[in-house]
Backbone as a chain_set.jsonl record, in Angstrom:
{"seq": "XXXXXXXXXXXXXXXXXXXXXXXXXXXXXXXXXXXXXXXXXXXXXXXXXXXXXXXXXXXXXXXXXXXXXXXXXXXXXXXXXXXXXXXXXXXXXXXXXXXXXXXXXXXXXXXXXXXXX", "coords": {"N": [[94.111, 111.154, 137.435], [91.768, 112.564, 135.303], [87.967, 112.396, 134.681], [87.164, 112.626, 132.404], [89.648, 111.546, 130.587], [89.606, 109.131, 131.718], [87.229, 107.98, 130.562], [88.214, 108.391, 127.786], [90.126, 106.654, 127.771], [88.696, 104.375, 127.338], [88.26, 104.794, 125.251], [89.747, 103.418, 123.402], [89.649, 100.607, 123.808], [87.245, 99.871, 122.336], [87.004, 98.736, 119.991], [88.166, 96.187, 120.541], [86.451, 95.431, 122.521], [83.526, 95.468, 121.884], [83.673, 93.999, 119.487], [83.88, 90.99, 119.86], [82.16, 90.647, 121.563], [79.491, 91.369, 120.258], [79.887, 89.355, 118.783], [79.313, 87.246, 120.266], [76.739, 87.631, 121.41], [75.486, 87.803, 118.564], [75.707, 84.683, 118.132], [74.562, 82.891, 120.127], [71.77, 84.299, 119.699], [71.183, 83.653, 117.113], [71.259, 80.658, 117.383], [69.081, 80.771, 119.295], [66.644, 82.033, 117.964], [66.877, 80.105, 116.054], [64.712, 77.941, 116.569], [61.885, 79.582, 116.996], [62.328, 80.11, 114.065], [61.172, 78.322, 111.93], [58.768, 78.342, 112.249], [57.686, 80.969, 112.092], [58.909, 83.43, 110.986], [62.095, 84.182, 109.004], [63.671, 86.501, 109.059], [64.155, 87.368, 111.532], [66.563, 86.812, 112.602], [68.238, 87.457, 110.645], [68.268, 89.856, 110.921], [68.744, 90.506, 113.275], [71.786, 90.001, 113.136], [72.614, 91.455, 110.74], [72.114, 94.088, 112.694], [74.125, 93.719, 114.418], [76.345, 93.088, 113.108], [77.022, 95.572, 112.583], [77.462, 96.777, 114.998], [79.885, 95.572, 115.639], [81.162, 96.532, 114.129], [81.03, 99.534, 114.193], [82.439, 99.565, 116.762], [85.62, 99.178, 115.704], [85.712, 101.467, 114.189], [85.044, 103.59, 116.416], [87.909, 103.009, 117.845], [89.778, 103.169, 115.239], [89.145, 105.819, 115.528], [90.079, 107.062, 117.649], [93.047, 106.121, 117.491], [93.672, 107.821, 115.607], [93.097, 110.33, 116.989], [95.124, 110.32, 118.777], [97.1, 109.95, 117.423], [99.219, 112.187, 117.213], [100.178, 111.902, 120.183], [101.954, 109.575, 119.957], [104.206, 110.544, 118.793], [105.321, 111.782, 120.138], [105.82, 110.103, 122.69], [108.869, 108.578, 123.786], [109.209, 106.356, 122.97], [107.623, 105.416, 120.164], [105.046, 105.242, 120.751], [102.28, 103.43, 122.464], [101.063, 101.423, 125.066], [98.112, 101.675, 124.721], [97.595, 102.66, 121.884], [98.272, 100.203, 120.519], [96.516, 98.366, 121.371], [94.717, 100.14, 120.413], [94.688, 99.755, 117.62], [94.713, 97.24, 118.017], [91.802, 97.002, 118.159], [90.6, 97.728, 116.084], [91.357, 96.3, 113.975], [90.56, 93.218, 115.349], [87.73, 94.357, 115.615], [86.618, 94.837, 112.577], [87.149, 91.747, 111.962], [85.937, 90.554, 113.353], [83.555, 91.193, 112.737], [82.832, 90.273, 109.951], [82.951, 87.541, 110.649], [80.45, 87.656, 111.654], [79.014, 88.565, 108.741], [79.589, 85.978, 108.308], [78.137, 84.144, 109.287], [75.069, 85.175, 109.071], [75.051, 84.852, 106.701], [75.269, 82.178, 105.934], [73.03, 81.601, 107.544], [70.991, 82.521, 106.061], [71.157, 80.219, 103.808], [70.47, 78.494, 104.568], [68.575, 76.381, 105.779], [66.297, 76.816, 108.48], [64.54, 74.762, 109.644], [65.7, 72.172, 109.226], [66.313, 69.683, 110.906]], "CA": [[93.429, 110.89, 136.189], [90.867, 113.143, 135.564], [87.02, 111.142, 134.144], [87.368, 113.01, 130.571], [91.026, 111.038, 130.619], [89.245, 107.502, 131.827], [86.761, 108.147, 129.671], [89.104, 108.461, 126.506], [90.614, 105.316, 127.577], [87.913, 103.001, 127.366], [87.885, 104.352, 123.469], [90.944, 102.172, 122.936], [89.593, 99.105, 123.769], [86.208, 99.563, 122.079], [86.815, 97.674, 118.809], [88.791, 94.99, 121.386], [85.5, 94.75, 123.41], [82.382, 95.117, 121.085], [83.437, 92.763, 118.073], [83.655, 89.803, 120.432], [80.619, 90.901, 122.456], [78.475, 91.422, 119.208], [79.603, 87.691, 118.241], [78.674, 86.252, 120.987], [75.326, 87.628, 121.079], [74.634, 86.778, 117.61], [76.411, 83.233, 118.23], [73.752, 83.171, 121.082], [71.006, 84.959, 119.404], [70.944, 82.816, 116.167], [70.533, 79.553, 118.351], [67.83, 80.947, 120.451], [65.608, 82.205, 116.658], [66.334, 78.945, 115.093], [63.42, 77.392, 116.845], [61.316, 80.303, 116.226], [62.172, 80.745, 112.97], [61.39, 77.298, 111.203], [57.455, 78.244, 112.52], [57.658, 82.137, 111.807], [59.628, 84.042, 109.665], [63.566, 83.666, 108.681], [64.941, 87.693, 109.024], [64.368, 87.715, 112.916], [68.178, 86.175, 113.023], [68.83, 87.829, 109.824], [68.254, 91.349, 111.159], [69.725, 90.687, 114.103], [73.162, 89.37, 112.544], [72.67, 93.182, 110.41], [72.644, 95.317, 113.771], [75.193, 93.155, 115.55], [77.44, 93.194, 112.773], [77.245, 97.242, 112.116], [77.645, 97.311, 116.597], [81.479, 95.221, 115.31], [81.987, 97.413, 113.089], [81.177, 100.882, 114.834], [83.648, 99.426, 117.517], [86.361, 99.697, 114.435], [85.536, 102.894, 113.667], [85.355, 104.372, 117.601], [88.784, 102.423, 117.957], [90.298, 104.21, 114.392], [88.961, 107.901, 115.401], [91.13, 106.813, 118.629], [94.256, 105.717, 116.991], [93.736, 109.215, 114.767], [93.554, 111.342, 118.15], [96.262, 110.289, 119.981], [98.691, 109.892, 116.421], [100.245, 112.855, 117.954], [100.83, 111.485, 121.281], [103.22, 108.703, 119.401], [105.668, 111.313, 118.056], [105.895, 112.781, 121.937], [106.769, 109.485, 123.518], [110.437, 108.454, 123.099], [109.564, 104.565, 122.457], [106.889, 105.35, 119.481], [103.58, 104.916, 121.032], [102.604, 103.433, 123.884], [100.013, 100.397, 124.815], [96.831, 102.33, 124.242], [97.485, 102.633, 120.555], [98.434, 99.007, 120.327], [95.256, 98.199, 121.646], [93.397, 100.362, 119.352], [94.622, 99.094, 116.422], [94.229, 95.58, 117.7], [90.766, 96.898, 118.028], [90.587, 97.629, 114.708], [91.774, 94.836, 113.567], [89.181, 92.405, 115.844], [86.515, 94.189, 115.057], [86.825, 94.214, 111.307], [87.313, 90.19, 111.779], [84.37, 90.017, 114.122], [82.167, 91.573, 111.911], [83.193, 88.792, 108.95], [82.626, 86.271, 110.74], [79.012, 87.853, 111.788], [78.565, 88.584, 108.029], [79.424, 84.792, 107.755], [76.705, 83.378, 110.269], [74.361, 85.786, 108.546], [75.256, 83.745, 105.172], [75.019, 80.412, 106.222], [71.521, 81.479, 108.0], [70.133, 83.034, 104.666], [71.246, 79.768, 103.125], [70.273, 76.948, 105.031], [66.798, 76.382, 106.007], [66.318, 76.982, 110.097], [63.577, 73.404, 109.586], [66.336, 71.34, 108.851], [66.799, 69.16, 112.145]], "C": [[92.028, 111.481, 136.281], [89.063, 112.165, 134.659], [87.389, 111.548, 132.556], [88.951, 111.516, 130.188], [90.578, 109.414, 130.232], [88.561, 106.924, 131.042], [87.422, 107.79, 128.327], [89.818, 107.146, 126.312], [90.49, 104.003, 127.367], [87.614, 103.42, 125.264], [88.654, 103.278, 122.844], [90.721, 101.485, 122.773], [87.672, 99.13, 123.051], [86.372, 98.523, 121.069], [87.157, 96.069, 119.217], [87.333, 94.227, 121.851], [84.118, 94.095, 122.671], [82.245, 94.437, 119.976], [83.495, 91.643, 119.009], [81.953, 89.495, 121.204], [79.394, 90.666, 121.365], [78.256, 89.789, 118.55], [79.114, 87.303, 118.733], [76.903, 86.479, 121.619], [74.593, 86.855, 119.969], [74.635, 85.301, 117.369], [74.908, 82.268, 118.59], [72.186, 83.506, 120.615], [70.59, 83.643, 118.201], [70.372, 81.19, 117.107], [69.093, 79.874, 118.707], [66.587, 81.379, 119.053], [65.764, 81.31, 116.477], [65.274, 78.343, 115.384], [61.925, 78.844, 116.376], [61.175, 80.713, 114.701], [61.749, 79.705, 111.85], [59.653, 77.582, 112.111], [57.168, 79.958, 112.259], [58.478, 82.752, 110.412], [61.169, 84.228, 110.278], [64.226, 85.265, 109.316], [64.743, 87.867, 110.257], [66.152, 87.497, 113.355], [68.912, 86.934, 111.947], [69.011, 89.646, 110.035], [68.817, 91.208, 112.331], [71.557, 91.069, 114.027], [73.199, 90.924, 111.867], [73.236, 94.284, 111.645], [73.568, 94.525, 114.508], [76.463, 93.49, 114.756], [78.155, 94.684, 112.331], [78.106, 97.327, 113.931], [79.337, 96.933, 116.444], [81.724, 96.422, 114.826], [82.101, 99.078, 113.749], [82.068, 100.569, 115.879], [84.856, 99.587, 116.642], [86.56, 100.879, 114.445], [85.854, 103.403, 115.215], [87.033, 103.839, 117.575], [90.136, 103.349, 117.114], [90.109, 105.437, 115.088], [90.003, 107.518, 117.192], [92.434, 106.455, 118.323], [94.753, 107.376, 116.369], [94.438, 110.051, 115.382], [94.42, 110.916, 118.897], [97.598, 110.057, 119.036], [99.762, 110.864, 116.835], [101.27, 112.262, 119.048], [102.338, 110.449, 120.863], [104.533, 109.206, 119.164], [106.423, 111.696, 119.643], [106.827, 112.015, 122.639], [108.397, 108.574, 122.423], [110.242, 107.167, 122.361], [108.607, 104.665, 121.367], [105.571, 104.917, 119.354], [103.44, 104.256, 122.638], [100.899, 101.572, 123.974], [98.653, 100.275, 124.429], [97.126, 102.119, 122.875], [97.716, 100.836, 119.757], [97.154, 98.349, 120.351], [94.32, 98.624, 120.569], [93.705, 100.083, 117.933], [94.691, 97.723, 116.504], [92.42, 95.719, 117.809], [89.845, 96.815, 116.962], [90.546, 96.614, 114.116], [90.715, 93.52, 113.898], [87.844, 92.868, 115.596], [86.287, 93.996, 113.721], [86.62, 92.178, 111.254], [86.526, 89.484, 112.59], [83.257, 90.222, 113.645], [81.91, 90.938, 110.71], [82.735, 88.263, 109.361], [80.79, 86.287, 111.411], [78.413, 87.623, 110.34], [78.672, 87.182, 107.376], [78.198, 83.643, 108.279], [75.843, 83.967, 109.161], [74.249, 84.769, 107.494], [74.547, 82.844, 104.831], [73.34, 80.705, 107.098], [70.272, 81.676, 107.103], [70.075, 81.394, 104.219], [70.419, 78.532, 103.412], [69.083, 77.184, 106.22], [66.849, 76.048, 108.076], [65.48, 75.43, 110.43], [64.691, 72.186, 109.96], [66.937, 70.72, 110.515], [67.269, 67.543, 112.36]], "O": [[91.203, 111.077, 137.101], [89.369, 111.168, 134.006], [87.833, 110.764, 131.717], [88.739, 110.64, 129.349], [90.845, 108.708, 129.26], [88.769, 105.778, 130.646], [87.033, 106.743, 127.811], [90.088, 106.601, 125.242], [91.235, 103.029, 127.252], [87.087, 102.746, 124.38], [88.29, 102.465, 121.994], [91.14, 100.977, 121.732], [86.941, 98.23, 123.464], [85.874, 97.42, 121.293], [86.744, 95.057, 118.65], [87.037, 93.042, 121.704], [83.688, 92.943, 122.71], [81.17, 94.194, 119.428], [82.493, 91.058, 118.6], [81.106, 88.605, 121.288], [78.471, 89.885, 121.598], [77.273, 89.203, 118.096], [78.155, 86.725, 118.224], [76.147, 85.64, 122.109], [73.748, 85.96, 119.996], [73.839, 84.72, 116.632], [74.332, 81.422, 117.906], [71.332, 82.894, 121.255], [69.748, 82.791, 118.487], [69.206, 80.865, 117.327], [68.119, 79.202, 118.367], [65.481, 80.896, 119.292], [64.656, 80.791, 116.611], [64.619, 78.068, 114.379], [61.191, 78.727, 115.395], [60.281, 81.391, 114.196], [61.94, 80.137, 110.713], [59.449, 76.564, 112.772], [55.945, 80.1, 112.261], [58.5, 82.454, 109.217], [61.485, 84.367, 111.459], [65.235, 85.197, 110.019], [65.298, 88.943, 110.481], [66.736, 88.023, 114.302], [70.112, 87.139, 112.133], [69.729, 90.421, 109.403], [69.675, 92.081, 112.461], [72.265, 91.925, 114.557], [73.884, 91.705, 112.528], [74.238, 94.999, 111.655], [73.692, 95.039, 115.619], [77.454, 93.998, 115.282], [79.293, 94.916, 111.923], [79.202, 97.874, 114.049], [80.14, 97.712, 116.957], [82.559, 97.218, 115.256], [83.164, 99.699, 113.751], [82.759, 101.573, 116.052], [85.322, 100.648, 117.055], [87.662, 101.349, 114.731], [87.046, 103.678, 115.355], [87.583, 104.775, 116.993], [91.063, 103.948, 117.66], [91.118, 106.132, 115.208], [90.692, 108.51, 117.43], [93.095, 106.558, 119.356], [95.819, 107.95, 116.591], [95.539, 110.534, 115.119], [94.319, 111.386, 120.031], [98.752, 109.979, 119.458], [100.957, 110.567, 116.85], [102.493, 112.133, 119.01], [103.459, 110.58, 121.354], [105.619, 108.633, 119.259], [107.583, 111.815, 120.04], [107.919, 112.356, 123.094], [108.719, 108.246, 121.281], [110.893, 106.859, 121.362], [108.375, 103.462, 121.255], [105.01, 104.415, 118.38], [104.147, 104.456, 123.626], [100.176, 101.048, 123.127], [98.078, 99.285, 123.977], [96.775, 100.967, 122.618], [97.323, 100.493, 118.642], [96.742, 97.789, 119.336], [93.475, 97.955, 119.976], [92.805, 100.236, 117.108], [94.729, 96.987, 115.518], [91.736, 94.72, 117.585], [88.791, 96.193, 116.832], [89.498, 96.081, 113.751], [90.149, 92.898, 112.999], [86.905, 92.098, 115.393], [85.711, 92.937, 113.474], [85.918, 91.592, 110.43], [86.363, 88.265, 112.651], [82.184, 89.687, 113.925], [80.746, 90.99, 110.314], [81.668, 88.029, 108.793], [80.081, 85.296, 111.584], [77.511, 86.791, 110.245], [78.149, 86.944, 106.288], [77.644, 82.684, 107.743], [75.821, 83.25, 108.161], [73.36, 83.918, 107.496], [73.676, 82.612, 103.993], [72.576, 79.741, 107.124], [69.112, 81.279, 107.215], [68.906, 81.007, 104.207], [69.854, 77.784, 102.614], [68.914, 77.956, 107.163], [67.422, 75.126, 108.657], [65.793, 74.906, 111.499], [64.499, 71.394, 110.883], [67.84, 71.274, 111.142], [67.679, 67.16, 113.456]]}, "num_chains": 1, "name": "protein.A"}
């Protein structure tokens, strides 16, 4: 297995890896502003929750342009794909539904006052 190869294989699992990762930052992240933000200002959690939930979503997208390039490979093997592509469209799939539930923290942080203890 040459690195270009190993390389290519970690595209598969991007949307797998970075929509969970991005949650649990902002999961993480939001906690750790709420005290800051009920004595400062509110979009420190709210701009976070923005670039965390684009970092889901560009996992998606690397994940798709990986499903794209290897659509060939599917026709080649006899059984109609292979576990890589499974992967990257479950990456797809998780990130899309990791990046919801970022744009739902986000929501509920706009909505509801960081004071409130």
């Amino acid at each position: 297995m040459t690195e270009a190869d190993g390389h290519s294989r970690l595209l598969y699992w991007a949307g797998v890896a970075l929509g969970p990762i991005a949650w649990g930052i902002n999961l993480q992240g939001v906690y750790v502003f709420a005290h800051f933000s009920c004595e400062k200002t509110r979009m420190s959690g709210a701009i976070l929750s923005a670039v965390l939930a684009i970092l889901a979503l560009a996992g998606t997208v690397i994940s798709a342009l990986a499903v794209r390039r290897g659509a060939s490979a599917e026709w080649s093997d006899a059984q109609g794909g292979g576990p890589r592509t499974f992967m990257a469209w479950l990456g797809v799939g998780s990130g899309v539904l990791f990046a919801l539930v970022i744009a739902n923290q986000l929501a509920a942080s706009l909505m509801i006052s960081p004071c409130l203890r």
